[in-house]
């Protein structure tokens, strides 16, 4: 197994390519939040209940170790601590906060708070990356949040202070993780599988003790639960993060974050397909609004014509 030097590659900078190539990367990157949208239904229907931290642990460490065995690359120098920081922000902090929000809030409220992530990313991109603030993309991000809210919020939605704090904290955690992933890129010679493996392993190590002390190991893990852990770890964890990290590297960070709106929308569609839920006219309007905002946010700003 080889080690990778701590030097940052130029790959962290936006890559120039044609409109067709850019569209292809947008579509590919969008698969990650679509897969993440299956988390709620898999968690509630396949996994043992009341073990959220253990579920987060199972979603990270096994997949991370597998990635390390396949990629056969270890970080070196500053990438040891960077991997831990990114793993904590993107996974180890985000997953438990997500579960707390889901447990203490109606699903629609939790999803709406999560949909605020593009706004968080847009603000942090100005501070961390020095990007010029784009009122247009901030506006579409806000419209996207409204669209998601129309889809998932019910008339009886109640707010819990701790749940709201957890939901917003999760958005800030992963939002900062996305921005730092863009800022740091990856070292020369390291592939995206290595980057995902370092972060998943780091997150799993950070979650190991809390998972055992807070949740413990579920008494009964049947074949359905094993399949659920496998889906969340290999597909929703390793495969999705490989695609997501490569998309973050190649695409502008704020419109990429807007793709995250697909996660709650996917969860809503699965509710229709699996649980027999029916969307009202207002929810259909919200669905169309969120998709419009996400699509419009991907369009590059028009350059002013010279006189």
mmCIF file of N, CA and C in Angstrom, residues 125-210:
data_model
loop_
_atom_site.group_PDB
_atom_site.id
_atom_site.type_symbol
_atom_site.label_atom_id
_atom_site.label_comp_id
_atom_site.label_asym_id
_atom_site.label_seq_id
_atom_site.Cartn_x
_atom_site.Cartn_y
_atom_site.Cartn_z
ATOM 1 N N UNK A 125 -18.647 29.745 0.408
ATOM 2 C CA UNK A 125 -17.768 29.846 -0.761
ATOM 3 C C UNK A 125 -17.174 31.238 -0.881
ATOM 4 N N UNK A 126 -17.924 32.248 -0.472
ATOM 5 C CA UNK A 126 -17.403 33.618 -0.485
ATOM 6 C C UNK A 126 -16.285 33.763 0.537
ATOM 7 N N UNK A 127 -16.482 33.188 1.728
ATOM 8 C CA UNK A 127 -15.515 33.334 2.822
ATOM 9 C C UNK A 127 -14.282 32.465 2.604
ATOM 10 N N UNK A 128 -14.494 31.192 2.257
ATOM 11 C CA UNK A 128 -13.394 30.224 2.193
ATOM 12 C C UNK A 128 -12.708 30.224 0.835
ATOM 13 N N UNK A 129 -13.489 30.285 -0.234
ATOM 14 C CA UNK A 129 -12.924 30.195 -1.583
ATOM 15 C C UNK A 129 -12.687 31.549 -2.228
ATOM 16 N N UNK A 130 -13.219 32.609 -1.622
ATOM 17 C CA UNK A 130 -13.065 33.929 -2.208
ATOM 18 C C UNK A 130 -13.890 34.129 -3.456
ATOM 19 N N UNK A 131 -14.945 33.319 -3.635
ATOM 20 C CA UNK A 131 -15.799 33.481 -4.807
ATOM 21 C C UNK A 131 -16.642 34.749 -4.685
ATOM 22 N N UNK A 132 -16.919 35.354 -5.814
ATOM 23 C CA UNK A 132 -17.809 36.513 -5.812
ATOM 24 C C UNK A 132 -19.229 36.044 -5.548
ATOM 25 N N UNK A 133 -19.931 36.688 -4.616
ATOM 26 C CA UNK A 133 -21.303 36.258 -4.330
ATOM 27 C C UNK A 133 -22.199 36.429 -5.546
ATOM 28 N N UNK A 134 -23.017 35.438 -5.808
ATOM 29 C CA UNK A 134 -23.931 35.475 -6.941
ATOM 30 C C UNK A 134 -25.359 35.592 -6.420
ATOM 31 N N UNK A 135 -25.946 36.774 -6.589
ATOM 32 C CA UNK A 135 -27.324 36.978 -6.136
ATOM 33 C C UNK A 135 -28.274 36.044 -6.874
ATOM 34 N N UNK A 136 -27.955 35.764 -8.134
ATOM 35 C CA UNK A 136 -28.825 34.892 -8.926
ATOM 36 C C UNK A 136 -28.870 33.487 -8.337
ATOM 37 N N UNK A 137 -27.702 32.929 -8.023
ATOM 38 C CA UNK A 137 -27.681 31.565 -7.493
ATOM 39 C C UNK A 137 -28.194 31.503 -6.060
ATOM 40 N N UNK A 138 -27.925 32.542 -5.266
ATOM 41 C CA UNK A 138 -28.510 32.588 -3.926
ATOM 42 C C UNK A 138 -30.037 32.624 -4.014
ATOM 43 N N UNK A 139 -30.527 33.394 -4.989
ATOM 44 C CA UNK A 139 -31.973 33.469 -5.177
ATOM 45 C C UNK A 139 -32.575 32.134 -5.557
ATOM 46 N N UNK A 140 -31.925 31.419 -6.479
ATOM 47 C CA UNK A 140 -32.440 30.112 -6.878
ATOM 48 C C UNK A 140 -32.346 29.112 -5.734
ATOM 49 N N UNK A 141 -31.294 29.236 -4.916
ATOM 50 C CA UNK A 141 -31.184 28.349 -3.754
ATOM 51 C C UNK A 141 -32.345 28.572 -2.792
ATOM 52 N N UNK A 142 -32.676 29.850 -2.552
ATOM 53 C CA UNK A 142 -33.800 30.163 -1.664
ATOM 54 C C UNK A 142 -35.118 29.659 -2.248
ATOM 55 N N UNK A 143 -35.285 29.824 -3.553
ATOM 56 C CA UNK A 143 -36.501 29.330 -4.210
ATOM 57 C C UNK A 143 -36.573 27.810 -4.104
ATOM 58 N N UNK A 144 -35.418 27.154 -4.221
ATOM 59 C CA UNK A 144 -35.385 25.703 -4.081
ATOM 60 C C UNK A 144 -35.832 25.245 -2.708
ATOM 61 N N UNK A 145 -35.411 25.964 -1.664
ATOM 62 C CA UNK A 145 -35.844 25.634 -0.300
ATOM 63 C C UNK A 145 -37.363 25.765 -0.181
ATOM 64 N N UNK A 146 -37.905 26.831 -0.757
ATOM 65 C CA UNK A 146 -39.361 27.028 -0.729
ATOM 66 C C UNK A 146 -40.066 25.879 -1.448
ATOM 67 N N UNK A 147 -39.519 25.473 -2.595
ATOM 68 C CA UNK A 147 -40.119 24.367 -3.336
ATOM 69 C C UNK A 147 -40.126 23.079 -2.542
ATOM 70 N N UNK A 148 -38.990 22.763 -1.906
ATOM 71 C CA UNK A 148 -38.920 21.555 -1.080
ATOM 72 C C UNK A 148 -39.907 21.646 0.080
ATOM 73 N N UNK A 149 -40.004 22.831 0.684
ATOM 74 C CA UNK A 149 -40.934 23.013 1.804
ATOM 75 C C UNK A 149 -42.372 22.731 1.376
ATOM 76 N N UNK A 150 -42.737 23.170 0.174
ATOM 77 C CA UNK A 150 -44.095 22.920 -0.315
ATOM 78 C C UNK A 150 -44.352 21.427 -0.514
ATOM 79 N N UNK A 151 -43.293 20.692 -0.876
ATOM 80 C CA UNK A 151 -43.448 19.254 -1.108
ATOM 81 C C UNK A 151 -43.588 18.492 0.203
ATOM 82 N N UNK A 152 -42.752 18.821 1.194
ATOM 83 C CA UNK A 152 -42.618 17.939 2.358
ATOM 84 C C UNK A 152 -43.247 18.460 3.640
ATOM 85 N N UNK A 153 -43.553 19.745 3.731
ATOM 86 C CA UNK A 153 -44.129 20.266 4.971
ATOM 87 C C UNK A 153 -45.636 20.021 5.016
ATOM 88 N N UNK A 154 -46.093 19.501 6.121
ATOM 89 C CA UNK A 154 -47.521 19.297 6.320
ATOM 90 C C UNK A 154 -48.115 20.430 7.130
ATOM 91 N N UNK A 155 -49.435 20.559 7.152
ATOM 92 C CA UNK A 155 -50.072 21.658 7.889
ATOM 93 C C UNK A 155 -49.884 21.550 9.396
ATOM 94 N N UNK A 156 -49.601 20.338 9.902
ATOM 95 C CA UNK A 156 -49.438 20.145 11.339
ATOM 96 C C UNK A 156 -47.970 20.068 11.743
ATOM 97 N N UNK A 157 -47.067 20.522 10.906
ATOM 98 C CA UNK A 157 -45.638 20.441 11.215
ATOM 99 C C UNK A 157 -45.317 21.240 12.472
ATOM 100 N N UNK A 158 -44.651 20.584 13.419
ATOM 101 C CA UNK A 158 -44.281 21.220 14.674
ATOM 102 C C UNK A 158 -42.767 21.344 14.756
ATOM 103 N N UNK A 159 -42.315 22.381 15.473
ATOM 104 C CA UNK A 159 -40.886 22.636 15.578
ATOM 105 C C UNK A 159 -40.386 22.267 16.968
ATOM 106 N N UNK A 160 -39.230 21.652 17.014
ATOM 107 C CA UNK A 160 -38.543 21.318 18.255
ATOM 108 C C UNK A 160 -37.186 21.999 18.196
ATOM 109 N N UNK A 161 -36.832 22.747 19.243
ATOM 110 C CA UNK A 161 -35.621 23.575 19.200
ATOM 111 C C UNK A 161 -34.376 22.738 18.943
ATOM 112 N N UNK A 162 -34.235 21.617 19.659
ATOM 113 C CA UNK A 162 -33.056 20.772 19.468
ATOM 114 C C UNK A 162 -33.041 20.164 18.075
ATOM 115 N N UNK A 163 -34.215 19.764 17.595
ATOM 116 C CA UNK A 163 -34.294 19.199 16.254
ATOM 117 C C UNK A 163 -33.932 20.209 15.182
ATOM 118 N N UNK A 164 -34.420 21.442 15.342
ATOM 119 C CA UNK A 164 -34.080 22.500 14.385
ATOM 120 C C UNK A 164 -32.584 22.783 14.416
ATOM 121 N N UNK A 165 -32.007 22.842 15.623
ATOM 122 C CA UNK A 165 -30.567 23.084 15.745
ATOM 123 C C UNK A 165 -29.774 21.967 15.078
ATOM 124 N N UNK A 166 -30.220 20.719 15.255
ATOM 125 C CA UNK A 166 -29.530 19.591 14.628
ATOM 126 C C UNK A 166 -29.643 19.660 13.107
ATOM 127 N N UNK A 167 -30.834 20.000 12.604
ATOM 128 C CA UNK A 167 -31.021 20.090 11.163
ATOM 129 C C UNK A 167 -30.165 21.166 10.532
ATOM 130 N N UNK A 168 -30.146 22.342 11.153
ATOM 131 C CA UNK A 168 -29.306 23.425 10.639
ATOM 132 C C UNK A 168 -27.831 23.092 10.812
ATOM 133 N N UNK A 169 -27.492 22.454 11.944
ATOM 134 C CA UNK A 169 -26.102 22.060 12.162
ATOM 135 C C UNK A 169 -25.625 21.073 11.116
ATOM 136 N N UNK A 170 -26.498 20.146 10.714
ATOM 137 C CA UNK A 170 -26.139 19.206 9.658
ATOM 138 C C UNK A 170 -25.893 19.904 8.334
ATOM 139 N N UNK A 171 -26.724 20.896 8.014
ATOM 140 C CA UNK A 171 -26.531 21.652 6.769
ATOM 141 C C UNK A 171 -25.213 22.413 6.783
ATOM 142 N N UNK A 172 -24.892 23.025 7.920
ATOM 143 C CA UNK A 172 -23.632 23.765 8.034
ATOM 144 C C UNK A 172 -22.446 22.812 7.971
ATOM 145 N N UNK A 173 -22.557 21.653 8.637
ATOM 146 C CA UNK A 173 -21.457 20.693 8.667
ATOM 147 C C UNK A 173 -21.108 20.205 7.266
ATOM 148 N N UNK A 174 -22.102 19.697 6.540
ATOM 149 C CA UNK A 174 -21.802 19.186 5.207
ATOM 150 C C UNK A 174 -21.520 20.318 4.236
ATOM 151 N N UNK A 175 -22.158 21.483 4.440
ATOM 152 C CA UNK A 175 -21.860 22.626 3.580
ATOM 153 C C UNK A 175 -20.405 23.030 3.675
ATOM 154 N N UNK A 176 -19.878 23.093 4.909
ATOM 155 C CA UNK A 176 -18.463 23.412 5.085
ATOM 156 C C UNK A 176 -17.590 22.301 4.531
ATOM 157 N N UNK A 177 -18.038 21.051 4.683
ATOM 158 C CA UNK A 177 -17.285 19.938 4.114
ATOM 159 C C UNK A 177 -17.182 20.025 2.604
ATOM 160 N N UNK A 178 -18.277 20.407 1.946
ATOM 161 C CA UNK A 178 -18.267 20.554 0.487
ATOM 162 C C UNK A 178 -17.300 21.655 0.066
ATOM 163 N N UNK A 179 -17.343 22.784 0.761
ATOM 164 C CA UNK A 179 -16.483 23.916 0.401
ATOM 165 C C UNK A 179 -15.010 23.573 0.633
ATOM 166 N N UNK A 180 -14.693 22.920 1.745
ATOM 167 C CA UNK A 180 -13.299 22.544 2.005
ATOM 168 C C UNK A 180 -12.828 21.452 1.048
ATOM 169 N N UNK A 181 -13.736 20.566 0.645
ATOM 170 C CA UNK A 181 -13.376 19.570 -0.368
ATOM 171 C C UNK A 181 -12.961 20.262 -1.658
ATOM 172 N N UNK A 182 -13.682 21.312 -2.020
ATOM 173 C CA UNK A 182 -13.333 22.098 -3.206
ATOM 174 C C UNK A 182 -12.024 22.844 -2.985
ATOM 175 N N UNK A 183 -11.847 23.405 -1.804
ATOM 176 C CA UNK A 183 -10.660 24.214 -1.496
ATOM 177 C C UNK A 183 -9.391 23.377 -1.504
ATOM 178 N N UNK A 184 -9.436 22.206 -0.905
ATOM 179 C CA UNK A 184 -8.228 21.390 -0.763
ATOM 180 C C UNK A 184 -7.985 20.461 -1.945
ATOM 181 N N UNK A 185 -9.021 20.156 -2.724
ATOM 182 C CA UNK A 185 -8.851 19.256 -3.849
ATOM 183 C C UNK A 185 -8.380 17.898 -3.380
ATOM 184 N N UNK A 186 -7.373 17.368 -4.034
ATOM 185 C CA UNK A 186 -6.753 16.127 -3.577
ATOM 186 C C UNK A 186 -5.297 16.130 -4.012
ATOM 187 N N UNK A 187 -4.427 15.389 -3.302
ATOM 188 C CA UNK A 187 -2.996 15.443 -3.602
ATOM 189 C C UNK A 187 -2.654 14.760 -4.919
ATOM 190 N N UNK A 188 -1.512 15.142 -5.475
ATOM 191 C CA UNK A 188 -1.045 14.532 -6.717
ATOM 192 C C UNK A 188 -0.939 13.019 -6.562
ATOM 193 N N UNK A 189 -1.430 12.303 -7.556
ATOM 194 C CA UNK A 189 -1.322 10.851 -7.559
ATOM 195 C C UNK A 189 -2.448 10.128 -6.854
ATOM 196 N N UNK A 190 -3.323 10.848 -6.180
ATOM 197 C CA UNK A 190 -4.432 10.221 -5.455
ATOM 198 C C UNK A 190 -5.693 10.254 -6.302
ATOM 199 N N UNK A 191 -6.376 9.132 -6.381
ATOM 200 C CA UNK A 191 -7.635 9.074 -7.094
ATOM 201 C C UNK A 191 -8.802 9.412 -6.190
ATOM 202 N N UNK A 192 -9.962 9.578 -6.790
ATOM 203 C CA UNK A 192 -11.142 9.943 -6.009
ATOM 204 C C UNK A 192 -11.565 8.807 -5.082
ATOM 205 N N UNK A 193 -11.276 7.546 -5.468
ATOM 206 C CA UNK A 193 -11.580 6.420 -4.585
ATOM 207 C C UNK A 193 -10.758 6.500 -3.306
ATOM 208 N N UNK A 194 -9.499 6.897 -3.437
ATOM 209 C CA UNK A 194 -8.654 7.066 -2.253
ATOM 210 C C UNK A 194 -9.202 8.166 -1.357
ATOM 211 N N UNK A 195 -9.575 9.300 -1.960
ATOM 212 C CA UNK A 195 -10.100 10.423 -1.186
ATOM 213 C C UNK A 195 -11.353 10.016 -0.413
ATOM 214 N N UNK A 196 -12.265 9.305 -1.080
ATOM 215 C CA UNK A 196 -13.477 8.845 -0.405
ATOM 216 C C UNK A 196 -13.139 7.846 0.692
ATOM 217 N N UNK A 197 -12.191 6.953 0.407
ATOM 218 C CA UNK A 197 -11.804 5.956 1.398
ATOM 219 C C UNK A 197 -11.191 6.572 2.637
ATOM 220 N N UNK A 198 -10.343 7.580 2.457
ATOM 221 C CA UNK A 198 -9.733 8.250 3.617
ATOM 222 C C UNK A 198 -10.806 8.878 4.499
ATOM 223 N N UNK A 199 -11.750 9.562 3.862
ATOM 224 C CA UNK A 199 -12.776 10.258 4.642
ATOM 225 C C UNK A 199 -13.736 9.283 5.322
ATOM 226 N N UNK A 200 -14.162 8.252 4.607
ATOM 227 C CA UNK A 200 -15.068 7.276 5.199
ATOM 228 C C UNK A 200 -14.407 6.547 6.363
ATOM 229 N N UNK A 201 -13.132 6.187 6.194
ATOM 230 C CA UNK A 201 -12.418 5.510 7.278
ATOM 231 C C UNK A 201 -12.251 6.436 8.471
ATOM 232 N N UNK A 202 -11.860 7.684 8.208
ATOM 233 C CA UNK A 202 -11.717 8.649 9.291
ATOM 234 C C UNK A 202 -13.022 8.863 10.028
ATOM 235 N N UNK A 203 -14.113 8.979 9.275
ATOM 236 C CA UNK A 203 -15.424 9.157 9.901
ATOM 237 C C UNK A 203 -15.805 7.940 10.726
ATOM 238 N N UNK A 204 -15.536 6.748 10.190
ATOM 239 C CA UNK A 204 -15.859 5.531 10.920
ATOM 240 C C UNK A 204 -15.097 5.415 12.223
ATOM 241 N N UNK A 205 -13.820 5.799 12.208
ATOM 242 C CA UNK A 205 -13.023 5.761 13.435
ATOM 243 C C UNK A 205 -13.551 6.760 14.459
ATOM 244 N N UNK A 206 -13.959 7.935 13.991
ATOM 245 C CA UNK A 206 -14.520 8.933 14.902
ATOM 246 C C UNK A 206 -15.855 8.476 15.494
ATOM 247 N N UNK A 207 -16.596 7.663 14.746
ATOM 248 C CA UNK A 207 -17.914 7.217 15.198
ATOM 249 C C UNK A 207 -17.872 5.927 16.006
ATOM 250 N N UNK A 208 -16.736 5.218 15.989
ATOM 251 C CA UNK A 208 -16.676 3.884 16.599
ATOM 252 C C UNK A 208 -17.045 3.900 18.080
ATOM 253 N N UNK A 209 -16.372 4.740 18.857
ATOM 254 C CA UNK A 209 -16.636 4.778 20.303
ATOM 255 C C UNK A 209 -18.046 5.278 20.606
ATOM 256 N N UNK A 210 -18.494 6.409 20.010
ATOM 257 C CA UNK A 210 -19.887 6.830 20.264
ATOM 258 C C UNK A 210 -20.914 5.773 19.865
#
